[in-house]
């Protein structure tokens, strides 16, 4: 009987790093823009989604092999429900306290973020509850929830019949999004149902593109064998491409060629443009190849591990902190002393670590109680 997969600290550390980068990007300070996409034209969102999919494939794939596919599906649905409850909590906060504070404090960052809510509150609330309206900052969890709900079927198909067909369909959907498939499906839905939520207010992430990142991560997570060694003839061009994109990003800024929009489309974040996918793949191959060496030589980042172990709670906390910062201090367009922005970031990270440490202590206490119970009742 297969055992449950052991927790890998390096994966927790990577997720922790993604959370740090997202916090730096989402906190409305002068450091938001410079800290975005530090490793090339690849953001923390890609890394977070891919790592989440990989860990889901690893954990739930093993659960399916050990306890059966029905148990795996139940576990997926339970996790999706937990994510949905978190999303409802964030929406409730945004549509009440944050909306009121934004209007009261005359903060355009908040009123812009909740623009559709102020235009059509009823449609915004119902649409958000149905995961159809997803304001900025609140548009990652809905995508995560839908992918989690689709994952049991994907895993069933992959484990029983192989992943080739699943990966092929996923690639075709990504390609379709590059040619406007999402907009086409939206227009058809509006014609059939009169959907009142504008396309732009359904969230910045184009799910038909981002599902490919999830499916690939899920597939790799279910592999029972280690990833094969990357051959030099693949690793060398991948390294050169990753280095070139890294230099380009920091020389040109966030917009690679403002005077040539076609290049921007090829590197578009929201639809995962082809050059962006290649950038992510090249960084991934470099990390996979250098990972064992890095794990040996670098000091173990316990702080990042702590954040990564409690990724969902820390993620939600960083959204809450960012929303309140917007409501009280304004957006990145508000000019503040650098000391104020540093203080805001320090306070934000203090809050994130406080949440993670509280949950860690709670988990340790629960573990001690369970161990004590087993010693008192060894038959159970």
mmCIF file of C-alpha atoms in Angstrom:
data_model
loop_
_atom_site.group_PDB
_atom_site.id
_atom_site.type_symbol
_atom_site.label_atom_id
_atom_site.label_comp_id
_atom_site.label_asym_id
_atom_site.label_seq_id
_atom_site.Cartn_x
_atom_site.Cartn_y
_atom_site.Cartn_z
ATOM 1 C CA UNK A 1 0.000 0.000 0.000
ATOM 2 C CA UNK A 2 1.522 3.402 -0.986
ATOM 3 C CA UNK A 3 2.245 5.807 1.795
ATOM 4 C CA UNK A 4 1.200 9.444 1.891
ATOM 5 C CA UNK A 5 3.829 11.636 0.211
ATOM 6 C CA UNK A 6 6.274 13.282 2.577
ATOM 7 C CA UNK A 7 6.250 17.059 2.713
ATOM 8 C CA UNK A 8 9.115 18.578 0.741
ATOM 9 C CA UNK A 9 10.494 21.671 2.413
ATOM 10 C CA UNK A 10 11.873 23.108 -0.827
ATOM 11 C CA UNK A 11 8.373 23.215 -2.329
ATOM 12 C CA UNK A 12 7.059 25.021 0.747
ATOM 13 C CA UNK A 13 9.954 27.477 0.477
ATOM 14 C CA UNK A 14 9.172 28.153 -3.178
ATOM 15 C CA UNK A 15 5.527 28.783 -2.370
ATOM 16 C CA UNK A 16 6.634 31.069 0.441
ATOM 17 C CA UNK A 17 8.814 32.981 -2.002
ATOM 18 C CA UNK A 18 5.848 33.358 -4.372
ATOM 19 C CA UNK A 19 3.768 34.763 -1.503
ATOM 20 C CA UNK A 20 6.490 37.278 -0.650
ATOM 21 C CA UNK A 21 6.674 38.426 -4.276
ATOM 22 C CA UNK A 22 2.880 38.696 -4.550
ATOM 23 C CA UNK A 23 2.769 40.764 -1.382
ATOM 24 C CA UNK A 24 5.436 43.128 -2.704
ATOM 25 C CA UNK A 25 3.482 43.452 -5.964
ATOM 26 C CA UNK A 26 -0.011 43.835 -4.486
ATOM 27 C CA UNK A 27 0.856 46.219 -1.669
ATOM 28 C CA UNK A 28 0.284 49.727 -3.103
ATOM 29 C CA UNK A 29 3.758 51.127 -2.500
ATOM 30 C CA UNK A 30 6.505 52.593 -4.649
ATOM 31 C CA UNK A 31 8.139 49.156 -4.633
ATOM 32 C CA UNK A 32 5.184 47.427 -6.279
ATOM 33 C CA UNK A 33 6.173 47.971 -9.914
ATOM 34 C CA UNK A 34 9.944 47.373 -9.570
ATOM 35 C CA UNK A 35 9.432 44.126 -7.636
ATOM 36 C CA UNK A 36 7.022 42.661 -10.176
ATOM 37 C CA UNK A 37 8.407 39.885 -12.412
ATOM 38 C CA UNK A 38 11.927 39.915 -10.949
ATOM 39 C CA UNK A 39 13.041 36.749 -12.793
ATOM 40 C CA UNK A 40 12.106 37.824 -16.312
ATOM 41 C CA UNK A 41 8.669 38.091 -17.891
ATOM 42 C CA UNK A 42 7.344 35.602 -15.354
ATOM 43 C CA UNK A 43 5.310 36.608 -12.316
ATOM 44 C CA UNK A 44 4.742 35.037 -8.922
ATOM 45 C CA UNK A 45 1.214 34.125 -10.022
ATOM 46 C CA UNK A 46 2.511 31.587 -12.557
ATOM 47 C CA UNK A 47 4.784 30.047 -9.970
ATOM 48 C CA UNK A 48 2.043 29.914 -7.339
ATOM 49 C CA UNK A 49 -0.528 28.314 -9.656
ATOM 50 C CA UNK A 50 1.964 25.808 -11.050
ATOM 51 C CA UNK A 51 3.273 24.815 -7.617
ATOM 52 C CA UNK A 52 -0.278 24.473 -6.298
ATOM 53 C CA UNK A 53 -1.169 22.202 -9.205
ATOM 54 C CA UNK A 54 1.989 20.147 -8.755
ATOM 55 C CA UNK A 55 1.338 19.639 -5.050
ATOM 56 C CA UNK A 56 -2.332 18.834 -5.732
ATOM 57 C CA UNK A 57 -1.306 16.192 -8.263
ATOM 58 C CA UNK A 58 1.267 14.787 -5.867
ATOM 59 C CA UNK A 59 -1.012 14.638 -2.802
ATOM 60 C CA UNK A 60 -4.354 13.773 -4.395
ATOM 61 C CA UNK A 61 -2.840 11.467 -6.999
ATOM 62 C CA UNK A 62 -1.330 9.427 -4.186
ATOM 63 C CA UNK A 63 -4.664 9.582 -2.375
ATOM 64 C CA UNK A 64 -6.395 8.180 -5.460
ATOM 65 C CA UNK A 65 -3.936 5.290 -5.727
ATOM 66 C CA UNK A 66 -4.145 4.534 -1.996
ATOM 67 C CA UNK A 67 -7.836 5.034 -1.142
ATOM 68 C CA UNK A 68 -9.509 4.976 -4.534
ATOM 69 C CA UNK A 69 -10.643 7.608 -7.018
ATOM 70 C CA UNK A 70 -13.877 8.368 -5.174
ATOM 71 C CA UNK A 71 -11.953 9.262 -2.009
ATOM 72 C CA UNK A 72 -9.643 11.426 -4.112
ATOM 73 C CA UNK A 73 -12.633 13.251 -5.598
ATOM 74 C CA UNK A 74 -14.148 13.835 -2.163
ATOM 75 C CA UNK A 75 -10.863 15.301 -0.920
ATOM 76 C CA UNK A 76 -10.665 17.632 -3.926
ATOM 77 C CA UNK A 77 -14.231 18.839 -3.388
ATOM 78 C CA UNK A 78 -13.599 19.431 0.319
ATOM 79 C CA UNK A 79 -10.562 21.561 -0.531
ATOM 80 C CA UNK A 80 -12.499 23.476 -3.193
ATOM 81 C CA UNK A 81 -15.253 24.191 -0.650
ATOM 82 C CA UNK A 82 -12.674 25.548 1.797
ATOM 83 C CA UNK A 83 -11.285 27.805 -0.929
ATOM 84 C CA UNK A 84 -14.795 28.991 -1.799
ATOM 85 C CA UNK A 85 -15.535 29.895 1.826
ATOM 86 C CA UNK A 86 -12.287 31.905 1.902
ATOM 87 C CA UNK A 87 -13.311 33.693 -1.294
ATOM 88 C CA UNK A 88 -16.747 34.536 0.141
ATOM 89 C CA UNK A 89 -15.077 35.978 3.224
ATOM 90 C CA UNK A 90 -12.813 38.180 1.119
ATOM 91 C CA UNK A 91 -15.755 39.318 -1.017
ATOM 92 C CA UNK A 92 -17.822 40.163 2.055
ATOM 93 C CA UNK A 93 -14.980 42.283 3.376
ATOM 94 C CA UNK A 94 -14.463 43.990 0.008
ATOM 95 C CA UNK A 95 -18.141 44.775 -0.619
ATOM 96 C CA UNK A 96 -18.765 46.152 2.880
ATOM 97 C CA UNK A 97 -15.931 47.611 4.954
ATOM 98 C CA UNK A 98 -13.467 48.212 2.116
ATOM 99 C CA UNK A 99 -16.111 49.752 -0.177
ATOM 100 C CA UNK A 100 -17.306 52.055 2.617
ATOM 101 C CA UNK A 101 -13.775 53.087 3.568
ATOM 102 C CA UNK A 102 -12.888 53.730 -0.068
ATOM 103 C CA UNK A 103 -15.804 56.114 -0.483
ATOM 104 C CA UNK A 104 -15.378 57.703 2.952
ATOM 105 C CA UNK A 105 -11.644 58.278 2.453
ATOM 106 C CA UNK A 106 -12.063 59.169 -1.225
ATOM 107 C CA UNK A 107 -9.552 56.559 -2.313
ATOM 108 C CA UNK A 108 -9.707 56.062 -6.063
ATOM 109 C CA UNK A 109 -7.726 52.841 -5.840
ATOM 110 C CA UNK A 110 -10.589 51.165 -3.984
ATOM 111 C CA UNK A 111 -13.436 52.694 -5.990
ATOM 112 C CA UNK A 112 -11.639 51.703 -9.193
ATOM 113 C CA UNK A 113 -11.049 48.183 -7.946
ATOM 114 C CA UNK A 114 -14.754 47.822 -7.034
ATOM 115 C CA UNK A 115 -16.050 49.833 -9.994
ATOM 116 C CA UNK A 116 -18.626 47.269 -11.154
ATOM 117 C CA UNK A 117 -19.922 46.866 -7.588
ATOM 118 C CA UNK A 118 -20.655 50.592 -7.388
ATOM 119 C CA UNK A 119 -22.305 50.530 -10.841
ATOM 120 C CA UNK A 120 -24.498 47.438 -10.309
ATOM 121 C CA UNK A 121 -24.288 46.121 -6.726
ATOM 122 C CA UNK A 122 -26.822 43.304 -7.144
ATOM 123 C CA UNK A 123 -25.185 41.876 -10.271
ATOM 124 C CA UNK A 124 -21.747 42.261 -8.717
ATOM 125 C CA UNK A 125 -22.683 40.384 -5.532
ATOM 126 C CA UNK A 126 -24.533 37.562 -7.306
ATOM 127 C CA UNK A 127 -21.882 37.352 -10.022
ATOM 128 C CA UNK A 128 -19.073 37.238 -7.452
ATOM 129 C CA UNK A 129 -20.837 34.476 -5.488
ATOM 130 C CA UNK A 130 -21.093 32.490 -8.742
ATOM 131 C CA UNK A 131 -17.380 33.174 -9.502
ATOM 132 C CA UNK A 132 -18.363 35.180 -12.584
ATOM 133 C CA UNK A 133 -17.415 38.628 -11.274
ATOM 134 C CA UNK A 134 -13.872 38.730 -9.957
ATOM 135 C CA UNK A 135 -12.465 42.153 -9.002
ATOM 136 C CA UNK A 136 -8.715 42.766 -9.109
ATOM 137 C CA UNK A 137 -6.832 41.132 -6.205
ATOM 138 C CA UNK A 138 -9.829 38.823 -5.754
ATOM 139 C CA UNK A 139 -9.505 37.003 -9.067
ATOM 140 C CA UNK A 140 -6.938 34.289 -8.271
ATOM 141 C CA UNK A 141 -8.933 32.144 -5.842
ATOM 142 C CA UNK A 142 -11.947 31.770 -8.202
ATOM 143 C CA UNK A 143 -9.656 30.370 -10.898
ATOM 144 C CA UNK A 144 -8.041 28.103 -8.302
ATOM 145 C CA UNK A 145 -11.486 26.845 -7.180
ATOM 146 C CA UNK A 146 -12.635 26.007 -10.701
ATOM 147 C CA UNK A 147 -9.374 24.199 -11.442
ATOM 148 C CA UNK A 148 -9.710 22.216 -8.210
ATOM 149 C CA UNK A 149 -13.255 21.207 -9.173
ATOM 150 C CA UNK A 150 -12.060 20.071 -12.606
ATOM 151 C CA UNK A 151 -9.051 18.210 -11.217
ATOM 152 C CA UNK A 152 -10.795 14.984 -10.095
ATOM 153 C CA UNK A 153 -11.968 14.366 -13.661
ATOM 154 C CA UNK A 154 -8.533 15.252 -15.045
ATOM 155 C CA UNK A 155 -6.806 12.914 -12.604
ATOM 156 C CA UNK A 156 -9.257 10.094 -13.307
ATOM 157 C CA UNK A 157 -8.640 10.445 -17.006
ATOM 158 C CA UNK A 158 -4.886 10.762 -16.598
ATOM 159 C CA UNK A 159 -4.449 7.890 -14.151
ATOM 160 C CA UNK A 160 -6.737 5.505 -16.024
ATOM 161 C CA UNK A 161 -6.088 6.336 -19.678
ATOM 162 C CA UNK A 162 -2.876 8.325 -19.708
ATOM 163 C CA UNK A 163 -2.203 12.049 -19.912
ATOM 164 C CA UNK A 164 -1.546 12.446 -23.620
ATOM 165 C CA UNK A 165 -5.149 13.309 -24.546
ATOM 166 C CA UNK A 166 -5.620 15.602 -21.554
ATOM 167 C CA UNK A 167 -2.444 17.533 -22.347
ATOM 168 C CA UNK A 168 -3.394 17.803 -26.038
ATOM 169 C CA UNK A 169 -6.843 19.252 -25.270
ATOM 170 C CA UNK A 170 -5.307 21.611 -22.703
ATOM 171 C CA UNK A 171 -2.801 22.865 -25.281
ATOM 172 C CA UNK A 172 -5.573 23.449 -27.819
ATOM 173 C CA UNK A 173 -7.600 25.471 -25.311
ATOM 174 C CA UNK A 174 -4.540 27.599 -24.554
ATOM 175 C CA UNK A 175 -4.009 28.130 -28.278
ATOM 176 C CA UNK A 176 -7.672 29.042 -28.728
ATOM 177 C CA UNK A 177 -7.374 31.713 -26.047
ATOM 178 C CA UNK A 178 -4.501 33.296 -27.968
ATOM 179 C CA UNK A 179 -6.993 33.828 -30.806
ATOM 180 C CA UNK A 180 -9.822 35.164 -28.636
ATOM 181 C CA UNK A 181 -11.746 32.001 -27.735
ATOM 182 C CA UNK A 182 -12.617 33.337 -24.284
ATOM 183 C CA UNK A 183 -14.158 36.517 -25.697
ATOM 184 C CA UNK A 184 -16.097 34.461 -28.250
ATOM 185 C CA UNK A 185 -17.536 32.159 -25.572
ATOM 186 C CA UNK A 186 -18.402 35.180 -23.433
ATOM 187 C CA UNK A 187 -20.274 36.820 -26.305
ATOM 188 C CA UNK A 188 -22.257 33.613 -26.868
ATOM 189 C CA UNK A 189 -23.092 33.411 -23.154
ATOM 190 C CA UNK A 190 -24.309 37.017 -23.139
ATOM 191 C CA UNK A 191 -26.471 36.358 -26.207
ATOM 192 C CA UNK A 192 -28.028 33.264 -24.601
ATOM 193 C CA UNK A 193 -28.404 34.383 -20.975
ATOM 194 C CA UNK A 194 -28.077 38.168 -20.901
ATOM 195 C CA UNK A 195 -25.128 37.895 -18.521
ATOM 196 C CA UNK A 196 -24.754 41.405 -17.017
ATOM 197 C CA UNK A 197 -21.108 41.105 -15.934
ATOM 198 C CA UNK A 198 -18.761 42.795 -18.448
ATOM 199 C CA UNK A 199 -15.938 40.640 -19.794
ATOM 200 C CA UNK A 200 -13.280 42.832 -18.199
ATOM 201 C CA UNK A 201 -14.924 42.396 -14.784
ATOM 202 C CA UNK A 202 -14.785 38.603 -14.912
ATOM 203 C CA UNK A 203 -11.162 38.779 -13.828
ATOM 204 C CA UNK A 204 -7.822 39.593 -15.377
ATOM 205 C CA UNK A 205 -6.769 35.955 -15.711
ATOM 206 C CA UNK A 206 -7.989 34.200 -18.841
ATOM 207 C CA UNK A 207 -8.831 30.771 -17.500
ATOM 208 C CA UNK A 208 -8.658 29.014 -20.862
ATOM 209 C CA UNK A 209 -4.973 29.912 -21.019
ATOM 210 C CA UNK A 210 -4.060 29.405 -17.381
ATOM 211 C CA UNK A 211 -5.627 25.959 -17.266
ATOM 212 C CA UNK A 212 -2.666 24.712 -19.295
ATOM 213 C CA UNK A 213 -0.288 25.715 -16.509
ATOM 214 C CA UNK A 214 -2.507 23.897 -14.016
ATOM 215 C CA UNK A 215 -2.859 20.742 -16.133
ATOM 216 C CA UNK A 216 0.891 20.451 -16.711
ATOM 217 C CA UNK A 217 1.568 20.950 -12.997
ATOM 218 C CA UNK A 218 -1.074 18.364 -12.114
ATOM 219 C CA UNK A 219 0.435 15.871 -14.557
ATOM 220 C CA UNK A 220 3.957 16.327 -13.250
ATOM 221 C CA UNK A 221 2.710 15.990 -9.681
ATOM 222 C CA UNK A 222 1.198 12.569 -10.385
ATOM 223 C CA UNK A 223 4.454 11.148 -11.730
ATOM 224 C CA UNK A 224 5.758 8.408 -9.470
ATOM 225 C CA UNK A 225 9.229 8.560 -10.996
ATOM 226 C CA UNK A 226 11.634 11.507 -10.631
ATOM 227 C CA UNK A 227 11.799 13.904 -13.538
ATOM 228 C CA UNK A 228 14.396 12.799 -16.102
ATOM 229 C CA UNK A 229 17.646 14.706 -16.317
ATOM 230 C CA UNK A 230 17.405 17.642 -18.710
ATOM 231 C CA UNK A 231 19.789 17.019 -21.627
ATOM 232 C CA UNK A 232 22.436 19.644 -22.292
ATOM 233 C CA UNK A 233 21.095 20.404 -25.769
ATOM 234 C CA UNK A 234 17.828 21.496 -24.098
ATOM 235 C CA UNK A 235 19.280 23.059 -20.958
ATOM 236 C CA UNK A 236 21.750 25.330 -22.760
ATOM 237 C CA UNK A 237 19.209 27.192 -24.964
ATOM 238 C CA UNK A 238 16.745 27.288 -22.055
ATOM 239 C CA UNK A 239 19.388 28.925 -19.857
ATOM 240 C CA UNK A 240 20.286 31.454 -22.555
ATOM 241 C CA UNK A 241 16.615 32.290 -23.128
ATOM 242 C CA UNK A 242 15.942 32.677 -19.388
ATOM 243 C CA UNK A 243 19.006 34.922 -19.025
ATOM 244 C CA UNK A 244 18.054 36.992 -22.061
ATOM 245 C CA UNK A 245 14.497 37.539 -20.793
ATOM 246 C CA UNK A 246 15.834 38.414 -17.346
ATOM 247 C CA UNK A 247 18.113 41.082 -18.788
ATOM 248 C CA UNK A 248 15.383 42.355 -21.114
ATOM 249 C CA UNK A 249 12.887 42.663 -18.265
ATOM 250 C CA UNK A 250 15.246 44.751 -16.116
ATOM 251 C CA UNK A 251 16.530 46.874 -18.991
ATOM 252 C CA UNK A 252 13.152 47.608 -20.612
ATOM 253 C CA UNK A 253 10.878 47.511 -17.552
ATOM 254 C CA UNK A 254 7.500 45.807 -17.278
ATOM 255 C CA UNK A 255 6.468 46.756 -20.829
ATOM 256 C CA UNK A 256 8.970 45.058 -23.174
ATOM 257 C CA UNK A 257 8.422 47.211 -26.307
ATOM 258 C CA UNK A 258 5.759 49.905 -25.759
ATOM 259 C CA UNK A 259 5.936 50.962 -29.403
ATOM 260 C CA UNK A 260 5.287 47.415 -30.676
ATOM 261 C CA UNK A 261 2.070 46.011 -29.105
ATOM 262 C CA UNK A 262 2.442 42.653 -30.888
ATOM 263 C CA UNK A 263 5.444 41.810 -28.719
ATOM 264 C CA UNK A 264 3.433 42.723 -25.631
ATOM 265 C CA UNK A 265 0.767 40.237 -26.707
ATOM 266 C CA UNK A 266 3.370 37.500 -27.076
ATOM 267 C CA UNK A 267 4.462 38.212 -23.496
ATOM 268 C CA UNK A 268 0.983 38.937 -22.129
ATOM 269 C CA UNK A 269 0.501 37.753 -18.560
ATOM 270 C CA UNK A 270 -3.268 37.373 -18.539
ATOM 271 C CA UNK A 271 -3.489 35.138 -21.600
ATOM 272 C CA UNK A 272 -0.053 33.521 -21.077
ATOM 273 C CA UNK A 273 1.414 34.580 -24.411
ATOM 274 C CA UNK A 274 3.759 32.157 -26.224
ATOM 275 C CA UNK A 275 6.993 33.973 -25.355
ATOM 276 C CA UNK A 276 5.881 34.121 -21.731
ATOM 277 C CA UNK A 277 5.197 30.377 -21.675
ATOM 278 C CA UNK A 278 8.675 29.783 -23.090
ATOM 279 C CA UNK A 279 10.112 32.077 -20.417
ATOM 280 C CA UNK A 280 8.365 30.121 -17.666
ATOM 281 C CA UNK A 281 9.400 26.777 -19.180
ATOM 282 C CA UNK A 282 13.023 27.880 -19.474
ATOM 283 C CA UNK A 283 13.143 29.047 -15.829
ATOM 284 C CA UNK A 284 11.496 25.781 -14.792
ATOM 285 C CA UNK A 285 14.088 23.680 -16.631
ATOM 286 C CA UNK A 286 16.945 25.653 -15.106
ATOM 287 C CA UNK A 287 15.484 25.251 -11.603
ATOM 288 C CA UNK A 288 14.869 21.526 -12.083
ATOM 289 C CA UNK A 289 18.465 21.066 -13.225
ATOM 290 C CA UNK A 290 20.050 23.262 -10.582
ATOM 291 C CA UNK A 291 17.591 22.397 -7.805
ATOM 292 C CA UNK A 292 19.501 19.515 -6.144
ATOM 293 C CA UNK A 293 22.703 21.583 -6.082
ATOM 294 C CA UNK A 294 20.884 24.652 -4.708
ATOM 295 C CA UNK A 295 19.286 22.570 -1.955
ATOM 296 C CA UNK A 296 22.752 21.371 -0.895
ATOM 297 C CA UNK A 297 24.593 24.700 -0.925
ATOM 298 C CA UNK A 298 21.986 27.273 0.097
ATOM 299 C CA UNK A 299 20.923 27.746 3.738
ATOM 300 C CA UNK A 300 17.481 26.348 4.419
ATOM 301 C CA UNK A 301 14.993 29.282 4.298
ATOM 302 C CA UNK A 302 12.851 28.456 7.338
ATOM 303 C CA UNK A 303 10.953 31.757 7.124
ATOM 304 C CA UNK A 304 9.811 31.025 3.565
ATOM 305 C CA UNK A 305 8.955 27.451 4.535
ATOM 306 C CA UNK A 306 6.737 28.773 7.300
ATOM 307 C CA UNK A 307 4.777 30.927 4.868
ATOM 308 C CA UNK A 308 4.553 28.125 2.316
ATOM 309 C CA UNK A 309 3.252 25.586 4.840
ATOM 310 C CA UNK A 310 0.229 27.815 5.422
ATOM 311 C CA UNK A 311 -0.075 29.175 1.901
ATOM 312 C CA UNK A 312 -3.876 29.560 1.771
ATOM 313 C CA UNK A 313 -4.170 31.473 5.049
ATOM 314 C CA UNK A 314 -1.152 33.652 4.245
ATOM 315 C CA UNK A 315 -2.500 34.333 0.754
ATOM 316 C CA UNK A 316 -5.855 35.460 2.163
ATOM 317 C CA UNK A 317 -4.112 37.557 4.815
ATOM 318 C CA UNK A 318 -2.019 39.365 2.203
ATOM 319 C CA UNK A 319 -5.191 40.232 0.263
ATOM 320 C CA UNK A 320 -6.849 41.604 3.400
ATOM 321 C CA UNK A 321 -3.791 43.694 4.265
ATOM 322 C CA UNK A 322 -3.510 45.028 0.698
ATOM 323 C CA UNK A 323 -7.207 45.991 0.653
ATOM 324 C CA UNK A 324 -6.997 47.899 3.933
ATOM 325 C CA UNK A 325 -3.803 49.605 2.771
ATOM 326 C CA UNK A 326 -5.596 50.760 -0.373
ATOM 327 C CA UNK A 327 -8.541 51.997 1.690
ATOM 328 C CA UNK A 328 -6.430 54.022 4.127
ATOM 329 C CA UNK A 329 -3.267 54.989 2.246
ATOM 330 C CA UNK A 330 -4.308 54.964 -1.419
ATOM 331 C CA UNK A 331 -2.893 53.329 -4.532
ATOM 332 C CA UNK A 332 0.601 53.384 -5.993
ATOM 333 C CA UNK A 333 -0.270 56.704 -7.641
ATOM 334 C CA UNK A 334 -0.348 58.416 -4.257
ATOM 335 C CA UNK A 335 3.042 59.969 -3.512
ATOM 336 C CA UNK A 336 4.235 59.052 -0.037
ATOM 337 C CA UNK A 337 7.618 59.262 1.723
ATOM 338 C CA UNK A 338 9.686 56.138 1.160
ATOM 339 C CA UNK A 339 9.776 55.614 4.891
ATOM 340 C CA UNK A 340 5.983 55.289 4.962
ATOM 341 C CA UNK A 341 6.035 52.668 2.215
ATOM 342 C CA UNK A 342 8.789 50.731 3.990
ATOM 343 C CA UNK A 343 6.769 50.836 7.218
ATOM 344 C CA UNK A 344 3.681 49.574 5.356
ATOM 345 C CA UNK A 345 5.620 46.651 3.897
ATOM 346 C CA UNK A 346 7.201 45.770 7.241
ATOM 347 C CA UNK A 347 3.777 45.832 8.888
ATOM 348 C CA UNK A 348 2.332 43.667 6.098
ATOM 349 C CA UNK A 349 5.029 41.015 6.429
ATOM 350 C CA UNK A 350 4.742 41.096 10.208
ATOM 351 C CA UNK A 351 1.055 40.328 9.794
ATOM 352 C CA UNK A 352 1.727 37.460 7.389
ATOM 353 C CA UNK A 353 4.305 35.858 9.659
ATOM 354 C CA UNK A 354 2.006 36.296 12.652
ATOM 355 C CA UNK A 355 -0.740 34.371 10.844
ATOM 356 C CA UNK A 356 1.675 31.630 9.776
ATOM 357 C CA UNK A 357 3.204 31.273 13.253
ATOM 358 C CA UNK A 358 -0.200 31.077 14.943
ATOM 359 C CA UNK A 359 -1.279 28.329 12.546
ATOM 360 C CA UNK A 360 2.032 26.529 13.010
ATOM 361 C CA UNK A 361 1.624 26.546 16.783
ATOM 362 C CA UNK A 362 -1.949 25.329 16.401
ATOM 363 C CA UNK A 363 -0.835 22.492 14.111
ATOM 364 C CA UNK A 364 1.903 21.470 16.536
ATOM 365 C CA UNK A 365 -0.549 21.476 19.419
ATOM 366 C CA UNK A 366 -2.960 19.313 17.459
ATOM 367 C CA UNK A 367 -0.132 16.946 16.576
ATOM 368 C CA UNK A 368 0.918 16.618 20.220
ATOM 369 C CA UNK A 369 -2.678 15.907 21.270
ATOM 370 C CA UNK A 370 -3.014 13.222 18.610
ATOM 371 C CA UNK A 371 0.253 11.594 19.646
ATOM 372 C CA UNK A 372 -0.865 11.653 23.277
ATOM 373 C CA UNK A 373 -4.199 10.109 22.306
ATOM 374 C CA UNK A 374 -2.449 7.301 20.426
ATOM 375 C CA UNK A 375 -0.295 6.501 23.451
ATOM 376 C CA UNK A 376 -3.363 6.404 25.698
ATOM 377 C CA UNK A 377 -5.448 4.409 23.200
ATOM 378 C CA UNK A 378 -2.990 2.351 21.093
ATOM 379 C CA UNK A 379 -5.754 0.193 19.634
ATOM 380 C CA UNK A 380 -7.262 3.149 17.722
#
